[in-house]
CSV table of N, CA and C in Angstrom, one decimal:
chain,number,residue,atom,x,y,z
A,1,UNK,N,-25.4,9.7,-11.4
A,1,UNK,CA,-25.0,10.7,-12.4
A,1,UNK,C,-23.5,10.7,-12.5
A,2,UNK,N,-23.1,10.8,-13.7
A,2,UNK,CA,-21.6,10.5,-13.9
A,2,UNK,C,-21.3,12.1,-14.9
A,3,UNK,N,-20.4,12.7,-14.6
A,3,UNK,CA,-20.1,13.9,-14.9
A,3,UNK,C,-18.3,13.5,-15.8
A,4,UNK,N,-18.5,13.9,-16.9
A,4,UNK,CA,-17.6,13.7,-17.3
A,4,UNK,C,-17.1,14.4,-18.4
A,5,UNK,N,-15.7,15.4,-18.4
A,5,UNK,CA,-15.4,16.3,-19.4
A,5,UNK,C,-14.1,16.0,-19.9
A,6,UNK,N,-14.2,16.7,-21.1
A,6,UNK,CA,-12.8,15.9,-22.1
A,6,UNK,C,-11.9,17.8,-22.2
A,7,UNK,N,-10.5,16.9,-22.2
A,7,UNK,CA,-9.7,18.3,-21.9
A,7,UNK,C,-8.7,17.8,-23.1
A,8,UNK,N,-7.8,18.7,-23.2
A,8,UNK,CA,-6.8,18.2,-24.2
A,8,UNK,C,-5.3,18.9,-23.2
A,9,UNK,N,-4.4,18.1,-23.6
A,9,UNK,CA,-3.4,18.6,-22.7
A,9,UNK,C,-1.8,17.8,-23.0
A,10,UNK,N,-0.7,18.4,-23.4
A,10,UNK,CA,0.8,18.5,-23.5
A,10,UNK,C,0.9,16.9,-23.0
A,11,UNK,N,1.9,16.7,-23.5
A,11,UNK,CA,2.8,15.4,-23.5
A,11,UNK,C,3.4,16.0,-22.2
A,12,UNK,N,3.8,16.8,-21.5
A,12,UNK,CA,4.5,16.7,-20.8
A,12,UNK,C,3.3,16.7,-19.3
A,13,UNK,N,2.1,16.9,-19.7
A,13,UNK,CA,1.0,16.8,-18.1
A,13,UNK,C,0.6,15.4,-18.8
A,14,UNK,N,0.6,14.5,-19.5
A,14,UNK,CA,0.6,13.3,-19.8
A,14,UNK,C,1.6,12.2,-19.1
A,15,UNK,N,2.7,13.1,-19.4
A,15,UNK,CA,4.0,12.1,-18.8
A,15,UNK,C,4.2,12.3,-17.3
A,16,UNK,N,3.6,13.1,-16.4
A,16,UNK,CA,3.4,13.2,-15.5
A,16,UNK,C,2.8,12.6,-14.8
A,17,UNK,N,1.3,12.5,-15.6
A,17,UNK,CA,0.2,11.7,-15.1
A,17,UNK,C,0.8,10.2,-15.1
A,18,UNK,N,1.5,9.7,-16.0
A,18,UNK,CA,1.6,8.6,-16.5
A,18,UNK,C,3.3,8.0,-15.3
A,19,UNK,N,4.3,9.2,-14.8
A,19,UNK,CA,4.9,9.0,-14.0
A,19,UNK,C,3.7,8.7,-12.4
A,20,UNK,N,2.8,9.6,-12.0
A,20,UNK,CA,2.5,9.3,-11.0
A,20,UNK,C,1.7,8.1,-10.6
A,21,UNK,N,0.7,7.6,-11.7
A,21,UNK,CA,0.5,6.3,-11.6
A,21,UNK,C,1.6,5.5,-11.5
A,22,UNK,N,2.2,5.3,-12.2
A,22,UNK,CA,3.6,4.0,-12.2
A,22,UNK,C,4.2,4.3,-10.8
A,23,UNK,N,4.8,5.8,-10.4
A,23,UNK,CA,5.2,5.6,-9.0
A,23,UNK,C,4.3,5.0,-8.1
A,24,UNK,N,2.8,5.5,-8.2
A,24,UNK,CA,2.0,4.4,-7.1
A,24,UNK,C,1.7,3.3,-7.1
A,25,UNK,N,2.3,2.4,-7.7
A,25,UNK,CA,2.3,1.1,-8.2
A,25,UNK,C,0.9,0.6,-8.0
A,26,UNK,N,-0.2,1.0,-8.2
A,26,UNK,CA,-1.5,0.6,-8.5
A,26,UNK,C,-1.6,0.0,-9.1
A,27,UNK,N,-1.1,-0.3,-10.3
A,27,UNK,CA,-1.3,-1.8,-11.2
A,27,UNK,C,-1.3,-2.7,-10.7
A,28,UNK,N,-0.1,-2.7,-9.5
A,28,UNK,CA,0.3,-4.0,-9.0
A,28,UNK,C,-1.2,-4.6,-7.6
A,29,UNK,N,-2.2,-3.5,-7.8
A,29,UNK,CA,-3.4,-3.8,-6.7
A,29,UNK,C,-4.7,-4.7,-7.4
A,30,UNK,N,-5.4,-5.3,-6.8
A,30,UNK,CA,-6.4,-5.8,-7.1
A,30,UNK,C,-7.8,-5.3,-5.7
A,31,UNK,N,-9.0,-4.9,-7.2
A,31,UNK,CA,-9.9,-4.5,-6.3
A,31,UNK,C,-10.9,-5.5,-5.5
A,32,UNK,N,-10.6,-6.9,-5.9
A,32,UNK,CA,-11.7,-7.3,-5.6
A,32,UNK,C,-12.1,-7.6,-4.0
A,33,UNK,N,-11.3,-7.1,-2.6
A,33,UNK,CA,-11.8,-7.1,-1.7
A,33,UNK,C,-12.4,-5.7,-1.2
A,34,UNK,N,-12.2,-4.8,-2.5
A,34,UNK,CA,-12.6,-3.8,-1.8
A,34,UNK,C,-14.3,-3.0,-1.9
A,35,UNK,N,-14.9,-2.3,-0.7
A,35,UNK,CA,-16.1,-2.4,-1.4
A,35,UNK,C,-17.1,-2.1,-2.8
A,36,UNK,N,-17.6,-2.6,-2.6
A,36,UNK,CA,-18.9,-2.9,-3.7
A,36,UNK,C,-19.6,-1.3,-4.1
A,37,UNK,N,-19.6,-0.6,-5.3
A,37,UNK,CA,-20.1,0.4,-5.2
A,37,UNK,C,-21.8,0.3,-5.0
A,38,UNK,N,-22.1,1.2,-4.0
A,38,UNK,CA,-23.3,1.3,-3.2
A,38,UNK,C,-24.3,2.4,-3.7
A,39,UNK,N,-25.4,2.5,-2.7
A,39,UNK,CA,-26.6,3.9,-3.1
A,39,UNK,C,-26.0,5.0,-2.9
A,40,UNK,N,-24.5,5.3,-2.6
A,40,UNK,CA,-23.9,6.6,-2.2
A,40,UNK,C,-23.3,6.9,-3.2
A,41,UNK,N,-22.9,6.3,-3.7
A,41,UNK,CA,-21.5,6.1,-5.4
A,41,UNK,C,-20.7,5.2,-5.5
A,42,UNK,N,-20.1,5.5,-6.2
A,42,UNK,CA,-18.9,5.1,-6.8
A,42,UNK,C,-17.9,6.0,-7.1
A,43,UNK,N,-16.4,5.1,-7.0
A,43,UNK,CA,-15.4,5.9,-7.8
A,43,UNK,C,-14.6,5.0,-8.8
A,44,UNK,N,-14.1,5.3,-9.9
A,44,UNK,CA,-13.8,4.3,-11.2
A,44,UNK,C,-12.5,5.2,-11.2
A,45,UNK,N,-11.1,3.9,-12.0
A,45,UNK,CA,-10.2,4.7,-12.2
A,45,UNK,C,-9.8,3.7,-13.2
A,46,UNK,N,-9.4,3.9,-14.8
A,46,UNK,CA,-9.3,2.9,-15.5
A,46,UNK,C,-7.8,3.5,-16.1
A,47,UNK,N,-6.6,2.6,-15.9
A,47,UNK,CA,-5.5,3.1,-16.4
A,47,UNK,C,-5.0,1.9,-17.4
A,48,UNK,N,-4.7,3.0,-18.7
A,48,UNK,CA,-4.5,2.1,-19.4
A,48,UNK,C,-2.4,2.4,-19.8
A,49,UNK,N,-1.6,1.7,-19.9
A,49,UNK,CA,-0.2,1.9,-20.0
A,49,UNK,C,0.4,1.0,-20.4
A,50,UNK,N,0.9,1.3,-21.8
A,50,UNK,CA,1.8,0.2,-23.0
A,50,UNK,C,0.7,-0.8,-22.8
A,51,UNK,N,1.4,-2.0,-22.7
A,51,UNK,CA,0.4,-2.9,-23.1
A,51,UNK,C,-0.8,-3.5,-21.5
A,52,UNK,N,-0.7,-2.5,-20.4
A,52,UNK,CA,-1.6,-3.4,-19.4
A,52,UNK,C,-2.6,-2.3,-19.2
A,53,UNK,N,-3.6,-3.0,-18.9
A,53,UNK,CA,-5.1,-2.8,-19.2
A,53,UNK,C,-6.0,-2.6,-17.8
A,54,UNK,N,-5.9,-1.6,-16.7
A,54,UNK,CA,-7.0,-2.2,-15.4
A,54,UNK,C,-7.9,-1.2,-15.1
A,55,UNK,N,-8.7,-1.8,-14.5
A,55,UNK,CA,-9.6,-1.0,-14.2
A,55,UNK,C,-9.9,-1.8,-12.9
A,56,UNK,N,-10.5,-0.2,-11.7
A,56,UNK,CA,-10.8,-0.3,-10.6
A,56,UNK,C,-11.3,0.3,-10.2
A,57,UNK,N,-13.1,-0.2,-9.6
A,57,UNK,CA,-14.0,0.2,-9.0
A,57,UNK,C,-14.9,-0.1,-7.4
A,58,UNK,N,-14.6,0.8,-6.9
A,58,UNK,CA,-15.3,1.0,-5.5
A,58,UNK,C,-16.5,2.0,-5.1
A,59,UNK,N,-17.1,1.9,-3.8
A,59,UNK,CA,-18.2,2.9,-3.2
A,59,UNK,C,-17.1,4.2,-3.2
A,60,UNK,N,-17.7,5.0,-2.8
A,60,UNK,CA,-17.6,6.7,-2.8
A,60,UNK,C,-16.5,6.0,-1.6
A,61,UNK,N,-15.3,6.9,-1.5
A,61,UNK,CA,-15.0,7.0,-0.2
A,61,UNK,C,-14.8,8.5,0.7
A,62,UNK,N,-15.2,7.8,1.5
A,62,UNK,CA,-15.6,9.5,2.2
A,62,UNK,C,-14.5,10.4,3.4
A,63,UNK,N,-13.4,9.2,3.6
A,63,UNK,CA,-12.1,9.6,4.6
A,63,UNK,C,-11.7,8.6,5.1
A,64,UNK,N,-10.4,8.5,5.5
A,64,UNK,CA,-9.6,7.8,5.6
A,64,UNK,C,-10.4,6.7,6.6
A,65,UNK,N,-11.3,6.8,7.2
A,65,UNK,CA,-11.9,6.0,8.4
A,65,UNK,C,-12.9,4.9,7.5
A,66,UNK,N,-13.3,5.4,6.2
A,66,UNK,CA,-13.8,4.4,5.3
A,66,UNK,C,-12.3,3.2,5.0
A,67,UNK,N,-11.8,3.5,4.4
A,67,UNK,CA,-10.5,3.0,4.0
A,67,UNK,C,-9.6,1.8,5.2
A,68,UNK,N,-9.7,2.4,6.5
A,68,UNK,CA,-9.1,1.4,6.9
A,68,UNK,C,-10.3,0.3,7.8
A,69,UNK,N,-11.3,0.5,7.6
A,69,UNK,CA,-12.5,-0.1,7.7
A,69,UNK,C,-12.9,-1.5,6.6
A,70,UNK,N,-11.9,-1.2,5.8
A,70,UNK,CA,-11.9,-2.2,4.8
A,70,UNK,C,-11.8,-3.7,4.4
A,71,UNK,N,-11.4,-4.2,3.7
A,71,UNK,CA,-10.7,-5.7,3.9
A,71,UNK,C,-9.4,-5.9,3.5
A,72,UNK,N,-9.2,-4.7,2.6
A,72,UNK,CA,-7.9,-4.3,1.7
A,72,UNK,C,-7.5,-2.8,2.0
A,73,UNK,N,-7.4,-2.4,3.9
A,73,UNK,CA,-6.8,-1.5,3.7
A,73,UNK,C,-5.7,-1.0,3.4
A,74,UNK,N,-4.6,-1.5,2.9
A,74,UNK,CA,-3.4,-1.1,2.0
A,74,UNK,C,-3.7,-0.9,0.4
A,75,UNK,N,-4.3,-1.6,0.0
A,75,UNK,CA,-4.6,-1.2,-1.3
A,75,UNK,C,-6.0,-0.7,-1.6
A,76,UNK,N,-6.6,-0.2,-0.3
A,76,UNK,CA,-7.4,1.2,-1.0
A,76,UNK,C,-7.0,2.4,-0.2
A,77,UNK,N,-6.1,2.1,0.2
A,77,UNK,CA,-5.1,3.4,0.6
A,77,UNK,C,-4.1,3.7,-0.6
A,78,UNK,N,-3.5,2.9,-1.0
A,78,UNK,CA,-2.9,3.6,-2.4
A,78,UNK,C,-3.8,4.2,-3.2
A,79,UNK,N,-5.1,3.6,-3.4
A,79,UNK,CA,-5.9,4.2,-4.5
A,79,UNK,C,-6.4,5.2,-4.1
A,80,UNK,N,-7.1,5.5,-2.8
A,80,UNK,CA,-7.6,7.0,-2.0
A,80,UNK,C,-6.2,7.8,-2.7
A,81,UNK,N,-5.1,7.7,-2.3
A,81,UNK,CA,-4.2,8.6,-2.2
A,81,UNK,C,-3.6,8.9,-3.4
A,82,UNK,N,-3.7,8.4,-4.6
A,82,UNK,CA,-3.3,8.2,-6.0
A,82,UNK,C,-4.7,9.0,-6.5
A,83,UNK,N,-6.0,9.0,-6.1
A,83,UNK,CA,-7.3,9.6,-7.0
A,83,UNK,C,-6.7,11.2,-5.8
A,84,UNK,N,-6.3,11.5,-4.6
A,84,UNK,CA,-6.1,12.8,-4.2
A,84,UNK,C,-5.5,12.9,-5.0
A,85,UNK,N,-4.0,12.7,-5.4
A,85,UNK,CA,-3.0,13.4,-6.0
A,85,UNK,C,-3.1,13.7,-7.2
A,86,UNK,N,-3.9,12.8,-8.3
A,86,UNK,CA,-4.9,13.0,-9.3
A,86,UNK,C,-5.6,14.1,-9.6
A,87,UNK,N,-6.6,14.1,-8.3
A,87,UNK,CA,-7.5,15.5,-8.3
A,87,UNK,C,-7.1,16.8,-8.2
A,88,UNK,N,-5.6,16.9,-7.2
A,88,UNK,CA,-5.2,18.0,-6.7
A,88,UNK,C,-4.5,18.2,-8.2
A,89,UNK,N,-4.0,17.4,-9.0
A,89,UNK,CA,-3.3,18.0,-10.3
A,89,UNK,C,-4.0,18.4,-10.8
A,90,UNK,N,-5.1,18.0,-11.6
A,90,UNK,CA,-6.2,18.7,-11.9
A,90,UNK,C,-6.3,20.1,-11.9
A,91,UNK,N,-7.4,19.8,-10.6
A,91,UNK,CA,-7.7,21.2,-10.3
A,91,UNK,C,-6.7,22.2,-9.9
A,92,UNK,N,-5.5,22.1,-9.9
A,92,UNK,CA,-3.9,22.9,-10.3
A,92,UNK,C,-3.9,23.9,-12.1
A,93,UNK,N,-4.5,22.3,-12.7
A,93,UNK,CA,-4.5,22.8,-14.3
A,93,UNK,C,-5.2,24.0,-14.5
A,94,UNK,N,-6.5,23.5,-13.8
A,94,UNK,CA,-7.8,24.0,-14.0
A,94,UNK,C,-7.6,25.7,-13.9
A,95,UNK,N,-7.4,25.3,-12.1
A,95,UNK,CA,-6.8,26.8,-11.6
A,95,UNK,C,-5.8,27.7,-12.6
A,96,UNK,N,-4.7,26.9,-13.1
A,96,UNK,CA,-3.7,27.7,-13.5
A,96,UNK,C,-4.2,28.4,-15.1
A,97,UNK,N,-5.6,27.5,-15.5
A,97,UNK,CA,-5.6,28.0,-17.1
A,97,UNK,C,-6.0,29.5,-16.9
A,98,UNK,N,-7.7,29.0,-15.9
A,98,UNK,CA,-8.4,30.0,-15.4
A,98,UNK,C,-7.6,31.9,-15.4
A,99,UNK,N,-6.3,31.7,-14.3
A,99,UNK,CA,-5.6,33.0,-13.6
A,99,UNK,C,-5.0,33.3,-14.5
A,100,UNK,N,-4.5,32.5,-15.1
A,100,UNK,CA,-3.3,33.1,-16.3
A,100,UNK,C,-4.0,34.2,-17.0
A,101,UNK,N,-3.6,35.4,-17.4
A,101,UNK,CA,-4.1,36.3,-18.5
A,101,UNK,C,-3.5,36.8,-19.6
A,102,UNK,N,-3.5,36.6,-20.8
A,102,UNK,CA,-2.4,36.8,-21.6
A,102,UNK,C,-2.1,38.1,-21.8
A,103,UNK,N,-1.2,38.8,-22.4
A,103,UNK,CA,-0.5,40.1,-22.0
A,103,UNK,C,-1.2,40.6,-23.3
């Protein structure tokens, strides 16, 4: 089951998002040693920026002890830690629309 919701959101949590990918230089990774999504899940991250195009898919990972268990643990360590810092923005947004109350 794939859960998936559409948000609308400022050029400037755009340019952010679009700084923190580039600072984790992910583009420069390739997934293909990493594992094969399984009966537990998957996680997908498809970044698209000017003209380069990637997409990268693995199993669920469940803690750092997946990750270095790997064949590519350097570059599913960037990607674990690039989908945290992803998530934690997020749900930052999320949180902040939520508390905010207008006067």
């Amino acid at each position: 089951m794939m859960i998936r919701k559409e948000v609308y959101v400022g050029t400037a949590v755009l340019d952010e998002v679009k700084r923190i990918i580039e600072l984790s230089e992910i583009i420069k990774e390739n997934d293909a040693s990493w594992p094969a999504p399984d009966s537990v899940g998957r996680q997908e991250l498809e970044v698209v920026i000017a003209n380069q195009h990637i997409s990268f898919v693995t199993s669920k990972i469940g803690s750092l002890v997946d990750v270095e268990d790997s064949k590519d643990p350097d570059g599913l360590k960037l990607f674990y830690f690039l989908i945290q810092d992803l998530r934690c923005m997020v749900f930052s947004l999320v949180g902040m629309h939520f508390k905010i109350k207008p006067i």
